[in-house]
């Protein structure tokens, strides 16, 4: 039996891209054959290498996917929020889960048994196509992760993360502040470094004049400089000129202070 949920799991299923082609009745039927339950922060939904039992759909809260080595060091793949799913890869090849999944924010998840999802994509070509598209998006995400870890140094990774967070918060070019959604430890796990490495990189961004920071609250002072420090080559001539001018002003201040 499906547990009561304030977000109405059938509506969450209907809004999920994998099942957007299903009718309302089909979504209701899928939910009846699934399990919706509450989850608490720290709970592990599944572990890397465990047999795949089905697909998880986040209804409320957030779940982090990651892999860990024998010493417990983690590499975060991503954070899954409401309306997003995890465990798709094993839907096709029948292999084990490729990563572990741990709840990082209390909420609810809908568990869709493996057989139910397989029956859906075998009988609904649109569901199969949506699964293929989702797998393609995940491959691109992993390719970007490989690039970030192998081709960028830690300061560049941190600058890229700040740039992305500011962009998602809508404050990149306004000078307004946003609150970082992760602790330095969590960001370090995602970027393949240490908390100390993240702290040093954030200090470097502050000293360069790219950001202003107080605790978890960050304001972008110079968006063009932040893009440059993140390795974003898509700088307009105006932005490049602004960076050069700001650098010259900081140098002049330094000379005056030393005089």
Coordinates of C-alpha atoms in Angstrom, one line a residue:
X1 CA 0.0 0.0 0.0
X2 CA 1.2 3.5 -0.8
X3 CA 1.9 5.8 2.1
X4 CA 0.1 9.1 2.4
X5 CA 2.1 11.9 0.9
X6 CA 1.3 15.6 0.7
X7 CA 2.8 15.9 -2.8
X8 CA 0.5 13.2 -4.3
X9 CA 2.9 10.7 -5.8
X10 CA 0.8 10.2 -9.0
X11 CA 1.3 13.9 -9.9
X12 CA 5.0 13.7 -9.2
X13 CA 5.2 10.6 -11.5
X14 CA 3.3 12.4 -14.2
X15 CA 5.7 15.4 -14.1
X16 CA 8.8 13.1 -14.3
X17 CA 10.2 13.2 -17.8
X18 CA 10.5 9.4 -17.9
X19 CA 6.7 9.0 -17.5
X20 CA 5.4 12.1 -19.1
X21 CA 3.8 10.1 -21.9
X22 CA 1.6 8.1 -19.5
X23 CA -2.0 8.9 -18.9
X24 CA -3.3 10.0 -15.5
X25 CA -4.8 6.5 -15.0
X26 CA -1.5 4.8 -15.9
X27 CA 0.4 7.0 -13.4
X28 CA -2.2 6.2 -10.7
X29 CA -1.8 2.5 -11.5
X30 CA 2.0 2.7 -11.3
X31 CA 1.8 4.4 -7.9
X32 CA -0.5 1.7 -6.6
X33 CA 2.0 -0.9 -7.6
X34 CA 4.8 1.0 -6.0
X35 CA 5.8 2.0 -2.4
X36 CA 6.0 5.6 -1.2
X37 CA 7.7 6.0 2.2
X38 CA 9.3 8.6 4.4
X39 CA 13.1 8.8 4.5
X40 CA 15.4 10.5 7.0
X41 CA 18.7 12.3 6.6
X42 CA 21.6 9.8 6.6
X43 CA 19.6 6.8 5.4
X44 CA 21.2 4.8 2.6
X45 CA 18.7 3.8 -0.1
X46 CA 21.1 1.4 -1.8
X47 CA 24.8 0.8 -2.1
X48 CA 27.2 0.5 -5.0
X49 CA 27.4 -3.1 -6.3
X50 CA 24.1 -4.2 -4.7
X51 CA 21.6 -5.9 -7.0
X52 CA 19.2 -3.4 -8.6
X53 CA 15.7 -3.9 -7.2
X54 CA 14.1 -1.0 -9.0
X55 CA 13.9 2.8 -9.6
X56 CA 13.7 5.5 -7.0
X57 CA 11.8 8.7 -7.6
X58 CA 12.3 11.5 -5.1
X59 CA 9.0 13.0 -4.0
X60 CA 10.2 15.2 -1.2
X61 CA 13.7 16.0 0.1
X62 CA 17.1 15.3 -1.5
X63 CA 19.3 12.3 -2.1
X64 CA 23.1 12.3 -2.9
X65 CA 24.6 9.7 -5.2
X66 CA 28.3 8.9 -4.7
X67 CA 31.0 6.2 -4.8
X68 CA 33.4 5.6 -1.9
X69 CA 36.8 3.9 -1.5
X70 CA 37.9 1.6 1.3
X71 CA 38.9 4.5 3.5
X72 CA 35.5 6.1 3.2
X73 CA 36.6 8.9 0.9
X74 CA 33.6 9.8 -1.3
X75 CA 33.2 11.2 -4.8
X76 CA 29.8 12.7 -5.2
X77 CA 28.1 12.3 -8.6
X78 CA 25.1 14.6 -7.9
X79 CA 22.2 15.5 -5.7
X80 CA 18.7 14.3 -6.7
X81 CA 15.8 16.5 -5.8
X82 CA 12.0 16.3 -6.0
X83 CA 10.7 14.9 -9.3
X84 CA 14.1 13.4 -10.3
X85 CA 14.9 9.7 -10.4
X86 CA 17.9 7.5 -9.6
X87 CA 18.9 3.9 -10.6
X88 CA 18.1 4.1 -14.3
X89 CA 21.3 2.6 -15.7
X90 CA 20.5 -0.9 -14.3
X91 CA 17.0 -0.8 -15.9
X92 CA 18.6 -1.8 -19.2
X93 CA 21.7 -4.0 -18.4
X94 CA 20.4 -5.8 -15.4
X95 CA 23.6 -5.1 -13.5
X96 CA 24.0 -3.8 -10.0
X97 CA 23.7 -0.2 -8.9
X98 CA 26.7 1.8 -10.1
X99 CA 26.8 4.2 -7.1
X100 CA 25.4 4.5 -3.6
X101 CA 22.5 6.8 -2.6
X102 CA 22.2 8.5 0.7
X103 CA 19.4 10.8 1.9
X104 CA 20.7 14.3 2.7
X105 CA 17.3 16.0 3.4
X106 CA 14.3 14.4 5.1
X107 CA 11.5 13.6 2.7
X108 CA 9.8 10.8 0.8
X109 CA 10.7 8.5 -2.0
X110 CA 8.6 6.4 -4.4
X111 CA 10.1 3.0 -5.1
X112 CA 9.1 1.6 -8.5
X113 CA 9.9 -2.2 -8.6
X114 CA 12.2 -3.3 -11.4
X115 CA 9.6 -5.5 -13.1
X116 CA 7.1 -2.6 -13.3
X117 CA 9.5 -0.2 -14.9
X118 CA 10.7 -2.9 -17.4
X119 CA 7.1 -3.7 -18.4
X120 CA 6.5 0.0 -19.0
X121 CA 9.4 0.7 -21.3
X122 CA 8.7 -2.6 -23.2
X123 CA 5.1 -1.6 -23.8
X124 CA 5.5 2.1 -24.1
X125 CA 8.1 3.3 -26.7
X126 CA 7.9 6.8 -25.4
X127 CA 9.1 5.6 -21.9
X128 CA 11.9 3.7 -23.5
X129 CA 13.0 6.7 -25.5
X130 CA 12.8 8.9 -22.3
X131 CA 15.0 6.4 -20.5
X132 CA 17.6 6.5 -23.4
X133 CA 17.6 10.3 -23.2
X134 CA 18.1 10.2 -19.4
X135 CA 21.0 7.8 -19.8
X136 CA 22.5 10.1 -22.4
X137 CA 22.3 13.0 -20.1
X138 CA 23.9 11.0 -17.3
X139 CA 26.8 10.1 -19.6
X140 CA 27.3 13.8 -20.5
X141 CA 27.3 14.6 -16.8
X142 CA 29.9 12.0 -16.0
X143 CA 32.0 13.2 -18.9
X144 CA 31.9 16.7 -17.5
X145 CA 32.9 15.3 -14.1
X146 CA 35.9 13.5 -15.6
X147 CA 36.9 16.7 -17.3
X148 CA 36.6 18.7 -14.1
X149 CA 38.6 16.2 -12.0
X150 CA 41.3 15.6 -14.5
X151 CA 41.7 18.9 -16.4
X152 CA 40.9 21.5 -13.7
X153 CA 42.9 22.4 -10.6
X154 CA 41.1 22.8 -7.3
X155 CA 40.7 26.6 -7.4
X156 CA 39.2 26.3 -10.9
X157 CA 36.8 23.6 -9.8
X158 CA 35.6 25.7 -6.8
X159 CA 35.2 28.8 -9.0
X160 CA 33.2 26.8 -11.5
X161 CA 31.0 25.5 -8.6
X162 CA 30.4 29.1 -7.3
X163 CA 29.7 30.3 -10.8
X164 CA 27.1 27.5 -11.3
X165 CA 25.4 28.1 -8.0
X166 CA 25.3 31.9 -8.6
X167 CA 23.8 31.2 -12.0
X168 CA 21.1 28.9 -10.6
X169 CA 20.3 31.4 -7.9
X170 CA 19.8 34.2 -10.4
X171 CA 22.4 36.6 -8.8
X172 CA 25.3 36.2 -11.2
X173 CA 25.1 39.6 -12.8
X174 CA 23.1 41.5 -10.1
X175 CA 25.5 41.7 -7.3
X176 CA 22.9 40.2 -5.0
X177 CA 23.9 37.4 -2.5
X178 CA 22.9 33.8 -2.3
X179 CA 23.3 31.1 0.3
X180 CA 25.5 28.2 -0.6
X181 CA 23.5 25.0 -0.5
X182 CA 26.4 22.8 0.6
X183 CA 28.9 22.8 3.4
X184 CA 32.6 23.0 2.5
X185 CA 32.9 19.3 3.3
X186 CA 30.0 18.4 0.9
X187 CA 31.4 20.6 -1.8
X188 CA 34.8 19.0 -1.4
X189 CA 33.3 15.5 -1.8
X190 CA 31.7 16.7 -5.0
X191 CA 34.8 18.3 -6.4
X192 CA 37.3 15.6 -5.5
X193 CA 39.3 17.6 -2.9
X194 CA 39.4 18.4 0.8
X195 CA 37.6 20.9 2.9
X196 CA 40.9 22.7 3.3
X197 CA 41.3 22.9 -0.5
X198 CA 37.8 24.4 -0.8
X199 CA 38.5 26.9 1.9
X200 CA 41.8 28.0 0.3
X201 CA 40.1 28.4 -3.1
X202 CA 37.2 30.5 -1.7
X203 CA 39.8 32.7 0.0
X204 CA 41.6 33.1 -3.3
X205 CA 38.3 34.2 -4.9
X206 CA 37.7 36.7 -2.2
X207 CA 41.2 38.1 -2.4
X208 CA 41.0 38.4 -6.1
X209 CA 37.8 40.5 -5.8
X210 CA 35.5 38.0 -7.6
X211 CA 33.3 37.3 -4.6
X212 CA 32.4 38.6 -1.2
X213 CA 31.6 36.0 1.5
X214 CA 30.3 35.9 5.0
X215 CA 29.8 32.4 6.2
X216 CA 27.6 30.5 3.7
X217 CA 26.4 33.8 2.1
X218 CA 28.2 34.7 -1.1
X219 CA 27.8 37.8 -3.3
X220 CA 29.4 38.0 -6.8
X221 CA 31.4 41.2 -7.0
X222 CA 32.9 40.6 -10.4
X223 CA 31.1 38.1 -12.6
X224 CA 33.6 38.4 -15.5
X225 CA 36.5 37.7 -13.2
X226 CA 34.7 34.8 -11.7
X227 CA 34.1 33.3 -15.1
X228 CA 37.7 33.7 -16.0
X229 CA 38.9 32.0 -12.8
X230 CA 36.4 29.2 -13.5
X231 CA 38.1 28.7 -16.9
X232 CA 35.0 30.0 -18.8
X233 CA 36.4 31.1 -22.2
X234 CA 33.1 32.8 -23.2
X235 CA 34.1 36.3 -22.1
X236 CA 33.0 39.3 -24.0
X237 CA 35.5 42.1 -24.9
X238 CA 33.8 44.3 -22.3
X239 CA 34.1 41.7 -19.6
X240 CA 37.8 41.2 -20.4
X241 CA 38.4 44.9 -20.2
X242 CA 36.6 45.1 -16.9
X243 CA 38.8 42.4 -15.5
X244 CA 42.0 44.2 -16.7
X245 CA 40.8 47.4 -15.2
X246 CA 39.9 45.8 -11.8
X247 CA 43.4 44.1 -11.8
X248 CA 45.1 47.4 -12.4
X249 CA 43.1 49.1 -9.7
X250 CA 44.0 46.4 -7.2
X251 CA 47.7 46.7 -8.2
X252 CA 47.6 50.5 -7.7
X253 CA 46.0 50.1 -4.3
X254 CA 48.8 47.7 -3.3
X255 CA 51.5 50.1 -4.5
X256 CA 50.0 53.0 -2.6
X257 CA 49.7 50.9 0.6
X258 CA 53.3 49.9 0.3
X259 CA 54.6 53.5 -0.4

